[in-house]
Amino acid sequence: MKAFRLDELEAERAANEGAYLQFLRERNMSVGLYALNAGEHDPQKPHNQDEVYFVVSGRASVSVGQETTEVARGSVVYVPAGVSHKFHHISEDLRVLVVFSPPES
């Protein structure tokens, strides 16, 4: 079993001074914690993998292709491989679990 605590992952991510911390990588998927602070710009580019975002905390809008919706704690968003996507109008510090399938390369 592999088990993780969100507070420990957030501390590790912050200590590494990065917006993204991959904490699990397996044959068919990888999982990470993505953090954007209120007012920050999301620099993401389309990925070669399908993604699922689970919003742990915060508030923002997210655009996937031509569609936009508001997200907050508990929101789940699917992003198909190759589709442009960005979080924006981040009004509260955003913490998001990200699942890539296959694993992010």
Short mmCIF file of N, CA, C and O in Angstrom, two decimals:
data_model
loop_
_atom_site.label_atom_id
_atom_site.label_comp_id
_atom_site.label_asym_id
_atom_site.label_seq_id
_atom_site.Cartn_x
_atom_site.Cartn_y
_atom_site.Cartn_z
N MET A 1 0.84 -1.18 0.00
CA MET A 1 0.00 0.00 0.00
C MET A 1 0.89 1.24 0.00
O MET A 1 1.93 1.27 0.63
N LYS A 2 0.41 2.23 -0.69
CA LYS A 2 1.02 3.55 -0.64
C LYS A 2 -0.05 4.50 -0.16
O LYS A 2 -1.13 4.55 -0.74
N ALA A 3 0.24 5.23 0.90
CA ALA A 3 -0.73 6.18 1.46
C ALA A 3 -0.05 7.53 1.64
O ALA A 3 1.15 7.59 1.93
N PHE A 4 -0.82 8.60 1.46
CA PHE A 4 -0.26 9.94 1.49
C PHE A 4 -1.16 10.85 2.33
O PHE A 4 -2.36 10.65 2.39
N ARG A 5 -0.55 11.86 2.93
CA ARG A 5 -1.29 12.88 3.67
C ARG A 5 -1.14 14.20 2.93
O ARG A 5 -0.02 14.61 2.59
N LEU A 6 -2.25 14.83 2.68
CA LEU A 6 -2.24 16.07 1.91
C LEU A 6 -1.36 17.14 2.54
O LEU A 6 -0.62 17.83 1.84
N ASP A 7 -1.39 17.28 3.86
CA ASP A 7 -0.57 18.31 4.52
C ASP A 7 0.92 18.05 4.31
O ASP A 7 1.70 18.97 4.10
N GLU A 8 1.32 16.78 4.32
CA GLU A 8 2.73 16.44 4.09
C GLU A 8 3.13 16.69 2.63
O GLU A 8 4.24 17.15 2.35
N LEU A 9 2.24 16.36 1.71
CA LEU A 9 2.51 16.63 0.30
C LEU A 9 2.65 18.11 0.03
O LEU A 9 3.54 18.55 -0.71
N GLU A 10 1.76 18.91 0.65
CA GLU A 10 1.82 20.36 0.47
C GLU A 10 3.12 20.91 1.02
O GLU A 10 3.76 21.77 0.40
N ALA A 11 3.57 20.41 2.17
CA ALA A 11 4.84 20.87 2.75
C ALA A 11 6.01 20.51 1.85
O ALA A 11 6.92 21.32 1.64
N GLU A 12 6.00 19.30 1.29
CA GLU A 12 7.08 18.89 0.38
C GLU A 12 7.08 19.73 -0.89
O GLU A 12 8.12 20.16 -1.37
N ARG A 13 5.87 19.97 -1.45
CA ARG A 13 5.78 20.80 -2.65
C ARG A 13 6.32 22.19 -2.39
O ARG A 13 7.11 22.72 -3.16
N ALA A 14 5.92 22.80 -1.27
CA ALA A 14 6.38 24.15 -0.93
C ALA A 14 7.89 24.18 -0.70
O ALA A 14 8.56 25.12 -1.11
N ALA A 15 8.43 23.15 -0.06
CA ALA A 15 9.87 23.10 0.20
C ALA A 15 10.67 23.02 -1.09
O ALA A 15 11.78 23.53 -1.17
N ASN A 16 10.10 22.39 -2.11
CA ASN A 16 10.77 22.28 -3.41
C ASN A 16 10.52 23.50 -4.29
O ASN A 16 10.99 23.56 -5.42
N GLU A 17 9.73 24.45 -3.78
CA GLU A 17 9.46 25.72 -4.46
C GLU A 17 8.93 25.54 -5.87
O GLU A 17 9.29 26.28 -6.78
N GLY A 18 8.06 24.57 -6.05
CA GLY A 18 7.46 24.36 -7.35
C GLY A 18 5.95 24.34 -7.24
O GLY A 18 5.40 24.08 -6.17
N ALA A 19 5.28 24.58 -8.36
CA ALA A 19 3.82 24.56 -8.36
C ALA A 19 3.29 23.14 -8.40
O ALA A 19 2.16 22.88 -8.03
N TYR A 20 4.12 22.17 -8.85
CA TYR A 20 3.65 20.80 -9.04
C TYR A 20 4.58 19.82 -8.36
O TYR A 20 5.80 19.91 -8.48
N LEU A 21 4.00 18.86 -7.66
CA LEU A 21 4.75 17.78 -7.02
C LEU A 21 4.13 16.46 -7.44
O LEU A 21 2.99 16.16 -7.08
N GLN A 22 4.86 15.69 -8.24
CA GLN A 22 4.40 14.33 -8.55
C GLN A 22 4.76 13.46 -7.37
O GLN A 22 5.92 13.42 -6.96
N PHE A 23 3.79 12.76 -6.80
CA PHE A 23 4.09 11.94 -5.63
C PHE A 23 3.79 10.46 -5.84
O PHE A 23 4.11 9.64 -4.98
N LEU A 24 3.23 10.11 -6.98
CA LEU A 24 2.97 8.70 -7.28
C LEU A 24 3.11 8.48 -8.77
O LEU A 24 2.56 9.26 -9.57
N ARG A 25 3.85 7.45 -9.13
CA ARG A 25 4.01 7.10 -10.55
C ARG A 25 3.93 5.59 -10.66
O ARG A 25 4.73 4.87 -10.05
N GLU A 26 2.98 5.12 -11.43
CA GLU A 26 2.79 3.69 -11.66
C GLU A 26 2.74 3.45 -13.16
O GLU A 26 2.81 4.39 -13.95
N ARG A 27 2.58 2.20 -13.55
CA ARG A 27 2.63 1.84 -14.96
C ARG A 27 1.57 2.57 -15.79
O ARG A 27 1.85 3.01 -16.90
N ASN A 28 0.35 2.73 -15.26
CA ASN A 28 -0.74 3.29 -16.05
C ASN A 28 -1.18 4.69 -15.66
O ASN A 28 -2.12 5.22 -16.25
N MET A 29 -0.53 5.27 -14.63
CA MET A 29 -0.95 6.60 -14.19
C MET A 29 0.12 7.24 -13.32
O MET A 29 1.00 6.57 -12.81
N SER A 30 -0.01 8.55 -13.17
CA SER A 30 0.79 9.27 -12.18
C SER A 30 -0.15 10.27 -11.51
O SER A 30 -1.17 10.66 -12.06
N VAL A 31 0.22 10.64 -10.27
CA VAL A 31 -0.61 11.55 -9.49
C VAL A 31 0.27 12.62 -8.88
O VAL A 31 1.39 12.34 -8.42
N GLY A 32 -0.23 13.86 -8.89
CA GLY A 32 0.54 14.95 -8.32
C GLY A 32 -0.37 15.98 -7.67
O GLY A 32 -1.60 15.92 -7.78
N LEU A 33 0.27 16.90 -6.97
CA LEU A 33 -0.42 18.02 -6.34
C LEU A 33 0.00 19.29 -7.07
O LEU A 33 1.19 19.56 -7.21
N TYR A 34 -0.98 20.05 -7.53
CA TYR A 34 -0.74 21.29 -8.27
C TYR A 34 -1.26 22.45 -7.44
O TYR A 34 -2.36 22.37 -6.88
N ALA A 35 -0.46 23.50 -7.32
CA ALA A 35 -0.82 24.64 -6.48
C ALA A 35 -0.67 25.94 -7.26
O ALA A 35 0.36 26.18 -7.88
N LEU A 36 -1.70 26.75 -7.21
CA LEU A 36 -1.67 28.10 -7.76
C LEU A 36 -2.29 29.02 -6.72
O LEU A 36 -3.37 28.73 -6.19
N ASN A 37 -1.60 30.10 -6.41
CA ASN A 37 -2.11 31.04 -5.42
C ASN A 37 -3.06 32.05 -6.05
O ASN A 37 -3.05 32.26 -7.27
N ALA A 38 -3.88 32.65 -5.23
CA ALA A 38 -4.86 33.63 -5.70
C ALA A 38 -4.16 34.68 -6.57
O ALA A 38 -3.09 35.18 -6.23
N GLY A 39 -4.76 34.95 -7.73
CA GLY A 39 -4.23 35.95 -8.65
C GLY A 39 -3.11 35.45 -9.54
O GLY A 39 -2.69 36.16 -10.45
N GLU A 40 -2.61 34.26 -9.32
CA GLU A 40 -1.49 33.72 -10.08
C GLU A 40 -1.93 33.30 -11.49
O GLU A 40 -3.10 33.00 -11.73
N HIS A 41 -0.96 33.24 -12.41
CA HIS A 41 -1.18 32.81 -13.79
C HIS A 41 -0.87 31.32 -13.91
O HIS A 41 0.14 30.85 -13.39
N ASP A 42 -1.70 30.58 -14.60
CA ASP A 42 -1.49 29.15 -14.85
C ASP A 42 -0.75 28.99 -16.17
O ASP A 42 -1.30 29.28 -17.23
N PRO A 43 0.50 28.51 -16.15
CA PRO A 43 1.31 28.43 -17.37
C PRO A 43 1.14 27.13 -18.16
O PRO A 43 1.91 26.88 -19.08
N GLN A 44 0.16 26.31 -17.84
CA GLN A 44 0.05 24.99 -18.47
C GLN A 44 -0.10 25.04 -19.98
O GLN A 44 -0.72 25.95 -20.53
N LYS A 45 0.42 24.01 -20.61
CA LYS A 45 0.25 23.75 -22.03
C LYS A 45 -0.48 22.40 -22.13
O LYS A 45 -0.47 21.62 -21.19
N PRO A 46 -1.09 22.10 -23.27
CA PRO A 46 -1.75 20.80 -23.41
C PRO A 46 -0.76 19.65 -23.14
O PRO A 46 0.43 19.75 -23.45
N HIS A 47 -1.28 18.58 -22.57
CA HIS A 47 -0.47 17.41 -22.24
C HIS A 47 -0.80 16.27 -23.21
O HIS A 47 -1.84 16.27 -23.85
N ASN A 48 0.10 15.29 -23.25
CA ASN A 48 -0.09 14.12 -24.10
C ASN A 48 -0.91 13.04 -23.42
O ASN A 48 -1.11 11.97 -23.99
N GLN A 49 -1.34 13.29 -22.18
CA GLN A 49 -2.08 12.32 -21.40
C GLN A 49 -3.46 12.88 -21.05
O GLN A 49 -3.64 14.08 -20.96
N ASP A 50 -4.42 11.98 -20.83
CA ASP A 50 -5.68 12.38 -20.23
C ASP A 50 -5.40 12.81 -18.80
O ASP A 50 -4.46 12.29 -18.16
N GLU A 51 -6.21 13.75 -18.28
CA GLU A 51 -6.03 14.23 -16.91
C GLU A 51 -7.37 14.29 -16.20
O GLU A 51 -8.39 14.57 -16.82
N VAL A 52 -7.33 14.06 -14.90
CA VAL A 52 -8.47 14.33 -14.03
C VAL A 52 -7.97 15.24 -12.93
O VAL A 52 -6.94 14.97 -12.30
N TYR A 53 -8.67 16.36 -12.74
CA TYR A 53 -8.38 17.29 -11.65
C TYR A 53 -9.41 17.12 -10.55
O TYR A 53 -10.61 17.09 -10.84
N PHE A 54 -8.95 17.02 -9.31
CA PHE A 54 -9.83 17.03 -8.15
C PHE A 54 -9.42 18.22 -7.30
O PHE A 54 -8.30 18.27 -6.79
N VAL A 55 -10.31 19.21 -7.17
CA VAL A 55 -9.99 20.42 -6.42
C VAL A 55 -10.12 20.13 -4.92
O VAL A 55 -11.21 19.81 -4.44
N VAL A 56 -8.99 20.25 -4.23
CA VAL A 56 -8.93 20.00 -2.80
C VAL A 56 -9.34 21.24 -2.02
O VAL A 56 -10.05 21.15 -1.02
N SER A 57 -8.90 22.40 -2.51
CA SER A 57 -9.26 23.67 -1.86
C SER A 57 -9.08 24.80 -2.85
O SER A 57 -8.37 24.67 -3.84
N GLY A 58 -9.73 25.93 -2.54
CA GLY A 58 -9.61 27.12 -3.36
C GLY A 58 -10.79 27.33 -4.29
O GLY A 58 -11.73 26.53 -4.33
N ARG A 59 -10.70 28.43 -5.04
CA ARG A 59 -11.75 28.79 -6.01
C ARG A 59 -11.09 29.38 -7.24
O ARG A 59 -10.14 30.17 -7.12
N ALA A 60 -11.62 29.02 -8.40
CA ALA A 60 -11.10 29.54 -9.67
C ALA A 60 -12.10 29.22 -10.77
O ALA A 60 -13.11 28.56 -10.53
N SER A 61 -11.76 29.66 -11.96
CA SER A 61 -12.43 29.20 -13.16
C SER A 61 -11.44 28.31 -13.89
O SER A 61 -10.22 28.48 -13.74
N VAL A 62 -11.95 27.37 -14.67
CA VAL A 62 -11.08 26.55 -15.50
C VAL A 62 -11.69 26.51 -16.90
O VAL A 62 -12.91 26.40 -17.05
N SER A 63 -10.83 26.65 -17.89
CA SER A 63 -11.25 26.52 -19.28
C SER A 63 -10.61 25.27 -19.85
O SER A 63 -9.41 25.05 -19.68
N VAL A 64 -11.43 24.46 -20.52
CA VAL A 64 -10.97 23.27 -21.20
C VAL A 64 -11.51 23.36 -22.62
O VAL A 64 -12.73 23.34 -22.81
N GLY A 65 -10.60 23.55 -23.57
CA GLY A 65 -11.04 23.81 -24.93
C GLY A 65 -11.84 25.11 -24.95
O GLY A 65 -11.38 26.13 -24.44
N GLN A 66 -13.05 25.08 -25.46
CA GLN A 66 -13.90 26.27 -25.55
C GLN A 66 -14.87 26.41 -24.37
O GLN A 66 -15.64 27.36 -24.33
N GLU A 67 -14.83 25.48 -23.43
CA GLU A 67 -15.76 25.51 -22.30
C GLU A 67 -15.09 26.05 -21.05
O GLU A 67 -13.92 25.79 -20.81
N THR A 68 -15.85 26.79 -20.24
CA THR A 68 -15.35 27.35 -18.98
C THR A 68 -16.36 27.08 -17.88
O THR A 68 -17.57 27.15 -18.11
N THR A 69 -15.86 26.76 -16.69
CA THR A 69 -16.72 26.56 -15.54
C THR A 69 -15.98 27.02 -14.29
O THR A 69 -14.75 27.14 -14.30
N GLU A 70 -16.73 27.30 -13.24
CA GLU A 70 -16.13 27.64 -11.96
C GLU A 70 -15.90 26.35 -11.18
O GLU A 70 -16.71 25.42 -11.26
N VAL A 71 -14.77 26.33 -10.44
CA VAL A 71 -14.46 25.17 -9.61
C VAL A 71 -14.15 25.63 -8.19
O VAL A 71 -13.72 26.75 -7.96
N ALA A 72 -14.41 24.72 -7.25
CA ALA A 72 -14.12 24.94 -5.84
C ALA A 72 -13.91 23.56 -5.21
O ALA A 72 -13.99 22.54 -5.91
N ARG A 73 -13.66 23.54 -3.90
CA ARG A 73 -13.40 22.29 -3.20
C ARG A 73 -14.45 21.24 -3.57
O ARG A 73 -15.65 21.50 -3.55
N GLY A 74 -13.95 20.07 -3.99
CA GLY A 74 -14.83 18.97 -4.37
C GLY A 74 -15.11 18.86 -5.85
O GLY A 74 -15.64 17.85 -6.30
N SER A 75 -14.74 19.86 -6.64
CA SER A 75 -14.96 19.80 -8.09
C SER A 75 -14.02 18.79 -8.74
O SER A 75 -12.87 18.65 -8.33
N VAL A 76 -14.53 18.12 -9.75
CA VAL A 76 -13.73 17.17 -10.54
C VAL A 76 -13.87 17.56 -12.00
O VAL A 76 -14.98 17.77 -12.49
N VAL A 77 -12.73 17.66 -12.69
CA VAL A 77 -12.72 18.09 -14.09
C VAL A 77 -11.87 17.10 -14.90
O VAL A 77 -10.75 16.78 -14.51
N TYR A 78 -12.41 16.64 -16.01
CA TYR A 78 -11.68 15.76 -16.94
C TYR A 78 -11.17 16.60 -18.10
O TYR A 78 -11.91 17.41 -18.67
N VAL A 79 -9.89 16.38 -18.46
CA VAL A 79 -9.27 17.07 -19.59
C VAL A 79 -8.70 16.01 -20.54
O VAL A 79 -7.75 15.30 -20.17
N PRO A 80 -9.24 15.88 -21.74
CA PRO A 80 -8.69 14.92 -22.70
C PRO A 80 -7.28 15.31 -23.14
O PRO A 80 -6.94 16.50 -23.19
N ALA A 81 -6.50 14.32 -23.48
CA ALA A 81 -5.14 14.55 -23.98
C ALA A 81 -5.16 15.52 -25.15
O ALA A 81 -6.05 15.46 -26.01
N GLY A 82 -4.20 16.44 -25.18
CA GLY A 82 -4.03 17.35 -26.30
C GLY A 82 -4.93 18.57 -26.30
O GLY A 82 -4.79 19.43 -27.17
N VAL A 83 -5.84 18.68 -25.34
CA VAL A 83 -6.78 19.82 -25.31
C VAL A 83 -6.21 20.93 -24.43
O VAL A 83 -5.73 20.68 -23.32
N SER A 84 -6.27 22.18 -24.93
CA SER A 84 -5.77 23.30 -24.14
C SER A 84 -6.65 23.50 -22.92
O SER A 84 -7.87 23.31 -22.97
N HIS A 85 -6.03 23.88 -21.81
CA HIS A 85 -6.75 24.07 -20.55
C HIS A 85 -5.95 24.96 -19.63
O HIS A 85 -4.72 24.96 -19.67
N LYS A 86 -6.65 25.75 -18.81
CA LYS A 86 -6.00 26.65 -17.87
C LYS A 86 -6.96 26.98 -16.74
O LYS A 86 -8.16 27.12 -16.95
N PHE A 87 -6.38 27.12 -15.54
CA PHE A 87 -7.12 27.72 -14.43
C PHE A 87 -6.92 29.23 -14.54
O PHE A 87 -5.85 29.70 -14.93
N HIS A 88 -7.94 30.01 -14.22
CA HIS A 88 -7.83 31.47 -14.28
C HIS A 88 -8.81 32.07 -13.29
O HIS A 88 -9.62 31.35 -12.68
N HIS A 89 -8.73 33.38 -13.11
CA HIS A 89 -9.56 34.06 -12.11
C HIS A 89 -9.51 33.32 -10.78
O HIS A 89 -10.54 32.99 -10.20
N ILE A 90 -8.28 33.04 -10.34
CA ILE A 90 -8.08 32.29 -9.10
C ILE A 90 -8.31 33.25 -7.94
O ILE A 90 -7.50 34.14 -7.68
N SER A 91 -9.43 33.08 -7.26
CA SER A 91 -9.81 34.02 -6.20
C SER A 91 -9.40 33.53 -4.81
O SER A 91 -9.32 34.32 -3.87
N GLU A 92 -9.15 32.23 -4.65
CA GLU A 92 -8.63 31.65 -3.41
C GLU A 92 -7.54 30.66 -3.78
O GLU A 92 -7.67 29.94 -4.79
N ASP A 93 -6.46 30.62 -2.97
CA ASP A 93 -5.36 29.69 -3.25
C ASP A 93 -5.91 28.32 -3.64
O ASP A 93 -6.74 27.75 -2.93
N LEU A 94 -5.43 27.80 -4.76
CA LEU A 94 -5.95 26.59 -5.36
C LEU A 94 -5.00 25.42 -5.13
O LEU A 94 -3.79 25.55 -5.39
N ARG A 95 -5.52 24.31 -4.63
CA ARG A 95 -4.76 23.08 -4.47
C ARG A 95 -5.55 21.98 -5.16
O ARG A 95 -6.72 21.75 -4.85
N VAL A 96 -4.89 21.31 -6.13
CA VAL A 96 -5.58 20.37 -7.00
C VAL A 96 -4.78 19.07 -7.09
O VAL A 96 -3.57 19.11 -7.35
N LEU A 97 -5.45 17.93 -6.88
CA LEU A 97 -4.83 16.64 -7.18
C LEU A 97 -5.02 16.39 -8.66
O LEU A 97 -6.11 16.60 -9.21
N VAL A 98 -3.95 15.94 -9.31
CA VAL A 98 -3.96 15.72 -10.75
C VAL A 98 -3.60 14.26 -11.02
O VAL A 98 -2.57 13.78 -10.55
N VAL A 99 -4.45 13.57 -11.76
CA VAL A 99 -4.17 12.20 -12.17
C VAL A 99 -3.94 12.21 -13.68
O VAL A 99 -4.79 12.68 -14.45
N PHE A 100 -2.77 11.72 -14.10
CA PHE A 100 -2.43 11.59 -15.52
C PHE A 100 -2.51 10.11 -15.91
O PHE A 100 -2.03 9.26 -15.16
N SER A 101 -3.09 9.83 -17.07
CA SER A 101 -3.10 8.47 -17.59
C SER A 101 -2.91 8.52 -19.09
O SER A 101 -3.69 9.19 -19.78
N PRO A 102 -1.87 7.85 -19.62
CA PRO A 102 -0.79 7.18 -18.91
C PRO A 102 0.03 8.19 -18.11
O PRO A 102 -0.26 9.39 -18.15
N PRO A 103 1.04 7.72 -17.36
CA PRO A 103 1.83 8.62 -16.52
C PRO A 103 2.41 9.79 -17.31
O PRO A 103 2.76 9.63 -18.48
N GLU A 104 2.50 10.93 -16.64
CA GLU A 104 3.13 12.10 -17.26
C GLU A 104 4.58 11.76 -17.57
O GLU A 104 5.28 11.17 -16.75
N SER A 105 5.04 12.15 -18.75
CA SER A 105 6.43 11.83 -19.13
C SER A 105 7.35 13.00 -18.88
O SER A 105 6.97 14.05 -18.51
#
